[in-house]
Amino acid sequence: MSESAVSTLIDRLHDEAAQDRPAAETPDVGIVMGSDSDLETMLSGGRRRGAYDAFVDELGFAEQTSFENSPAERFTFETYVTSAHRTPDLMAAYAETAEDRGIEVIIAGAGGKSADLPNMTASIAYPLPVIGVPVQEKSVDSVIGMPTGAPLVAVDAGKSFNAALSAAQILARQHDAVRERLVAYHDDLREAVGGVSRDLHDLGTEAFAAARDE
Amino acid sequence: MSESAVSTLIDRLHDEAAQDRPAAETPDVGIVMGSDSDLETMLSGGRRRGAYDAFVDELGFAEQTSFENSPAERFTFETYVTSAHRTPDLMAAYAETAEDRGIEVIIAGAGGKSADLPNMTASIAYPLPVIGVPVQEKSVDSVIGMPTGAPLVAVDAGKSFNAALSAAQILARQHDAVRERLVAYHDDLREAVGGVSRDLHDLGTEAFAAARDE
Amino acid sequence: MSESAVSTLIDRLHDEAAQDRPAAETPDVGIVMGSDSDLETMLSGGRRRGAYDAFVDELGFAEQTSFENSPAERFTFETYVTSAHRTPDLMAAYAETAEDRGIEVIIAGAGGKSADLPNMTASIAYPLPVIGVPVQEKSVDSVIGMPTGAPLVAVDAGKSFNAALSAAQILARQHDAVRERLVAYHDDLREAVGGVSRDLHDLGTEAFAAARDE
Amino acid sequence: MSESAVSTLIDRLHDEAAQDRPAAETPDVGIVMGSDSDLETMLSGGRRRGAYDAFVDELGFAEQTSFENSPAERFTFETYVTSAHRTPDLMAAYAETAEDRGIEVIIAGAGGKSADLPNMTASIAYPLPVIGVPVQEKSVDSVIGMPTGAPLVAVDAGKSFNAALSAAQILARQHDAVRERLVAYHDDLREAVGGVSRDLHDLGTEAFAAARDE
Amino acid sequence: MSESAVSTLIDRLHDEAAQDRPAAETPDVGIVMGSDSDLETMLSGGRRRGAYDAFVDELGFAEQTSFENSPAERFTFETYVTSAHRTPDLMAAYAETAEDRGIEVIIAGAGGKSADLPNMTASIAYPLPVIGVPVQEKSVDSVIGMPTGAPLVAVDAGKSFNAALSAAQILARQHDAVRERLVAYHDDLREAVGGVSRDLHDLGTEAFAAARDE
Amino acid sequence: MSESAVSTLIDRLHDEAAQDRPAAETPDVGIVMGSDSDLETMLSGGRRRGAYDAFVDELGFAEQTSFENSPAERFTFETYVTSAHRTPDLMAAYAETAEDRGIEVIIAGAGGKSADLPNMTASIAYPLPVIGVPVQEKSVDSVIGMPTGAPLVAVDAGKSFNAALSAAQILARQHDAVRERLVAYHDDLREAVGGVSRDLHDLGTEAFAAARDE
Amino acid sequence: MSESAVSTLIDRLHDEAAQDRPAAETPDVGIVMGSDSDLETMLSGGRRRGAYDAFVDELGFAEQTSFENSPAERFTFETYVTSAHRTPDLMAAYAETAEDRGIEVIIAGAGGKSADLPNMTASIAYPLPVIGVPVQEKSVDSVIGMPTGAPLVAVDAGKSFNAALSAAQILARQHDAVRERLVAYHDDLREAVGGVSRDLHDLGTEAFAAARDE
Amino acid sequence: MSESAVSTLIDRLHDEAAQDRPAAETPDVGIVMGSDSDLETMLSGGRRRGAYDAFVDELGFAEQTSFENSPAERFTFETYVTSAHRTPDLMAAYAETAEDRGIEVIIAGAGGKSADLPNMTASIAYPLPVIGVPVQEKSVDSVIGMPTGAPLVAVDAGKSFNAALSAAQILARQHDAVRERLVAYHDDLREAVGGVSRDLHDLGTEAFAAARDE
């Protein structure tokens, strides 16, 4: 009777893959991570903003928590923990079913020196594009070092925010609405840099620092 | 009168961007590199197979050498040298015009410890997806380390072959023909591994090594 | 019809696992590697002696090339290529069936920075002990860095010879014959060091070097 | 009169080795470390769970504190500090007597860049299997880098918990009871991952994080 | 209407470059950085003293905050944020106009692993000398690794204080007043070392430490 | 009577410093290195072009081999070996006398992990600007890592060619003739990149590679 | 009038060197460091015990604070700050006069990546033995990497305590009294390890940890 | 009967230690290494000159190959292979008997990442000074990283030549003859640098390189 949670999930994923839902109702992006201790880095709330912040706050995506009931927003993502070393069967089931479940691109993050989850997910989900996120600096080598013939693209350590932008860039090749959101986000970012640059120069270092620290 | 070569190229790129050609006639993938000394790594002929081999030999793409006359093949790529440190203006012109010239994804490679070309190309070509290829192991950090808000995805050092597969994975989200070629390539790869595994086991190490070395 | 080689191997492994053969007729050690390019490092013939040399030359093991027909020698090993990134299903099938196929300990080697094969094999073959061999120096981190709860033990880069000795040390807890072979090998090794030390000292550096280079 | 503590311990170890106790009454696993400052990493109480936690909490082993009076539990371990650089004679005496004192496998941990204790213990205790634990990240190279002919297997820095699981995997080849405990521990671990994965997905990131932080 | 801040700055820089002001009224040193989060490292207030401290406190320079109204001090510097990845156009405009705006030497700092700002600024501002400041240790490789033919000189990570001294050394080749200030600063520094050395020796370690900690 | 060579050189340097020659007759740049084994890297003839090539071939400088008889060319450099560890007195004499001997900027190169020559030369020659050249990759840290208050600027490992360009950039602040040569060199470099880029694109990879290899 | 402190010290060192004092009245060990910020690491009070603790607490040496008035203790050391980069003349004067001032061995420590002080001191004080102490981990390469022909011996980063023991080992070749103190210190150290080892084993992990934490 | 070579050597060492020979007849320096594959690095004949070259060619020492018959030269060294991992008992016997056999200082070299021989020899031979030679770059950490209380001094990777000079510096504290040889060697070295420096400068780079390559 043990492992009911893992088995139930595996069965559910295969059931969902067998359904024939329209693309607009399935999650566009699948986010998987090796452990819920990766949550802050992969999604939101750590020192740096994460994929959740990028999707929800900047790009207007919604998180889909039920395969059956999709949110009102057109573009969505879903999140799972699929540990490569503790639940390799769940990881494999997720990767095998991803394309049939409507996923267009996977963001896969893992920490530690043996960050196998992005690599194995990319190998099994092929030919779906997988963006690997090394959760720690020491995970970079393991994530990026795929052999010839086994494609995976990686972002820098801890930068799931950028992985979300990259996933949106892929979706934007087909969906102008996503492209527009990416451009709008970028314009805001540039405007902010411009303002800071002008203030620093025109106020001078001391006054700028004083104003900022108020 | 100096720099006519660079100026001419820059003008040509802007001219091409001003044209309104159908997607089927423009290059789908743009490959840029920092120097023609990167040619073996980025394209073909080095120790390891490169992007040219992947596109031409495995995926049925053709190289487009004239913007006006596209090859018969539906999917194409083009190649330029756009040095970030010697010709920053050419690099910028390429990145600025890429989307308007019909490019769907850029593969950008550079060597050395200051491998700025992929990063700057991604920053300027945004929101086009850019796949960075560190030409040397020591280029990995510089390529992958983009700050939050500036997306770029990277492959491992020297693996432009995988960058081509990843670019094709992105195109395959819209084009089933590309997806089919990716799957066919992968099936062949797996069949080869299966054959080697069986032979090694069934012949035994000595006989297998002897047969291989014949 | 594609992938017949991989599928056939997977089926064969499951068939063998379903048989109920006595321990003396099944392979005691399973050696798997990510590619046949790892052959020199994992088995024999490289700059350094490998697992094959240790088992066959020093410890009296034989290589078992047919599950049905075991060699005359009591202690045996078998070898397969099970690429994590190209044939994850074959890798999983090997690891899942290993214990039922009579394997007592697995030696798993892989190269590159994403050396996932030993890790995934250990995760799936659990609770069978798995000794990871990083085929290259840059594979060490990926092989050794398993998270808490996912056991794998590692040897140094390229030292499949020592992995064979370690596997034999595990078998020796149950089999005095293996223990005796380990001791005999070690005695020879020590005798050689003693002889060299005495000769170097008593002849002096110049005469010793001259004698050695003859 | 100095060094009475070290000399007394050395004599005691040799006395115990001369006794002929049944396997069930002697410690199965010997844990040695270079300093009592390694205690948190090697055993229990640090940021990460250690070998003590694995043996006592997860696998039902008991710590044997007297060679004469073994605990009621069938499987036991013992712990000593045997500094390679301060008490090389004590380290040697422990390694020389380990097999005769009934030990089946040694877990040896040391910190610093010159982590010689696991290496020397493996060299002297041969052919007993020794699992090296680098107490710090900077100890990994020194622990894992044994030359050809001198077997030692290593776990990742600080992961004495995994070393205990690996030691149990070795004992499990002979003792089904240990195997069962390993499997039961693993089932619980998987069940936990499955539950977290389902909750994260079905609640969504925000609700999951809120529930977790309560 | 978006990006007004960036566009306005770019226009302003080009306007200033078109003016023909005497050298004594333009900034002598231009300081640019990738983000205002680099402010503490590049200018002042961090763990270590920065370029602002060197220029203002030690060398008698003033910060020029308006191109039109230069300070009374003969030697001045100005500061801007010109992000390579968020505002590559602003970065390029700054570098292109620097020499015409009267700048004699640029100090350019950036953090992260892709510290492209100093490199690109040096490439575009050529033949103006550019001193690169890696804001973090991990930025050193990216800043220093310029290819043959693309000059940039670098200081150690975080040491914008030394970059200011080096900039002053360049100015001192033409301006004796700057040379005198450099010498005066150095004499004070040496006098302080001499005093500490004598006190430590003559008081002895304990008394010196006690006096210092009072 | 020993050390006459070193003593003679030290005396000569002090004699020359005591003379009062016009700037046009003294060397503008002093190049020192730790050993004549650094000659290929520091000057000319190695895998990569060096400072000699930059000065003589690209910038029209001449090497001055006699302090009394300056070459016809206006801009000159001189070269010495001044080992920090074998002849610290010669190194100090060179640095002490450099400014009085008319040197405007020093290029100092050293190899190994203890590359002290650039650092010590910068400390003693202060306030003269010193450009450090790490002769090997492993020399970078030692050269660049100067403490606060001790300015030195560095180029990348082995890139004495760039050090020469940087030295010329410093001289160019006072001498328009040097600035013009820097610009002319740069224009040629850009023209070459432009030509290669156009040929690669317009010929296509195969034809370009074939043409290049002819 | 500037630099009087440095000049005065240099003169004093040369004066002392000109005197002809008996060995028993001069310092036996000279300790120099690059900055008084190195005081905790080089002498006493940091996380780890330093050279001062070793000499004064363990080996019975006294600190000599006046060259004229030596302490009652037979064996003594003195301490100076002699910055390589700020006061190269003071550093040179110390090294030049050390042997004539009666010093038998120098302990020289410096931090940062350009830790030149130990190297230069060894080069100038030759043939006096110099023990280099890298004050930080990043100083190790710079301290240890001396070229062939320039001897210096190094201890690990921050371990000035061990440098003191090594200096005493050198003195002990001539002075049995120092040898006896070294042995006594070592016996105490071993006794402590023996006691801890016995307590850990005999009390068991939990009771030992509880007793220790009381 | 196995291990007669090792046992015989151990017995011989203890016999020699029991003799009471005058210092002038025993070896002054003991050189031990982990394997005869270290011979080129430790002694002579590799890319770089070794300890043998320093002792025999530069310092007038002789190699003593028989404990009973010492060479005519006053200062001598002896050489043994004492593998830490293959013959820990021989290594211990050498270290235990070294002081009684008249050795004043030990030079101990080992390669690999687990270079335990210098460390263990220093721990056992205490209070005799031991100079560790990392035979490979990757051996540096393991050799230098001794814990507080366990003194060992190290030279750079592969520099046994410098270890010999350092050993001679220790002997020179008691023996003026050794000090004189060290000074004479150094004078020659300096004279050579002076000659090269003058020739390079006065001939100019091209003529110097041509003359050197003739």
mmCIF file of C-alpha atoms in Angstrom, chain A residues 2-6 9 12 36 40 43 52 63 65 78-81 86-87 89 113, chain D residues 137 156 187 189-191 193-198 200-206 208 212:
data_model
loop_
_atom_site.group_PDB
_atom_site.id
_atom_site.type_symbol
_atom_site.label_atom_id
_atom_site.label_comp_id
_atom_site.label_asym_id
_atom_site.label_seq_id
_atom_site.Cartn_x
_atom_site.Cartn_y
_atom_site.Cartn_z
ATOM 1 C CA SER A 2 3.028 2.268 0.317
ATOM 2 C CA GLU A 3 3.830 4.887 -2.362
ATOM 3 C CA SER A 4 0.189 5.561 -3.010
ATOM 4 C CA ALA A 5 0.943 9.268 -3.443
ATOM 5 C CA VAL A 6 3.554 8.687 -6.132
ATOM 6 C CA LEU A 9 0.248 11.010 -9.457
ATOM 7 C CA ARG A 12 -3.144 10.870 -13.105
ATOM 8 C CA ASP A 36 10.140 21.748 -2.386
ATOM 9 C CA GLU A 40 12.056 29.926 -3.286
ATOM 10 C CA LEU A 43 9.239 30.269 -8.099
ATOM 11 C CA TYR A 52 6.356 32.680 -10.646
ATOM 12 C CA GLU A 63 -0.948 29.050 -12.531
ATOM 13 C CA THR A 65 -3.793 23.890 -10.495
ATOM 14 C CA GLU A 78 1.741 24.271 -13.726
ATOM 15 C CA THR A 79 4.220 23.152 -11.033
ATOM 16 C CA TYR A 80 5.270 19.738 -9.720
ATOM 17 C CA VAL A 81 8.030 18.291 -7.557
ATOM 18 C CA ARG A 86 13.809 9.788 -4.874
ATOM 19 C CA THR A 87 11.020 9.373 -7.436
ATOM 20 C CA ASP A 89 9.371 6.959 -11.916
ATOM 21 C CA LYS A 113 26.156 18.836 -7.616
ATOM 22 C CA GLU D 137 33.753 20.429 0.578
ATOM 23 C CA ASP D 156 29.712 13.633 -0.982
ATOM 24 C CA ASP D 187 9.120 3.978 0.762
ATOM 25 C CA LEU D 189 10.794 9.027 1.606
ATOM 26 C CA ARG D 190 8.987 8.520 -1.689
ATOM 27 C CA GLU D 191 5.589 8.862 -0.098
ATOM 28 C CA VAL D 193 7.838 13.465 -2.101
ATOM 29 C CA GLY D 194 4.589 12.322 -3.703
ATOM 30 C CA GLY D 195 2.525 14.180 -1.127
ATOM 31 C CA VAL D 196 4.481 17.400 -1.510
ATOM 32 C CA SER D 197 4.300 17.238 -5.292
ATOM 33 C CA ARG D 198 0.541 16.768 -5.280
ATOM 34 C CA LEU D 200 2.202 22.005 -4.583
ATOM 35 C CA HIS D 201 0.397 21.363 -7.840
ATOM 36 C CA ASP D 202 -3.142 21.176 -6.557
ATOM 37 C CA LEU D 203 -2.939 24.065 -4.117
ATOM 38 C CA GLY D 204 -0.812 26.250 -6.362
ATOM 39 C CA THR D 205 2.393 27.982 -5.370
ATOM 40 C CA GLU D 206 0.942 30.677 -3.165
ATOM 41 C CA PHE D 208 1.247 25.785 -0.804
ATOM 42 C CA ARG D 212 4.012 25.333 4.581
#
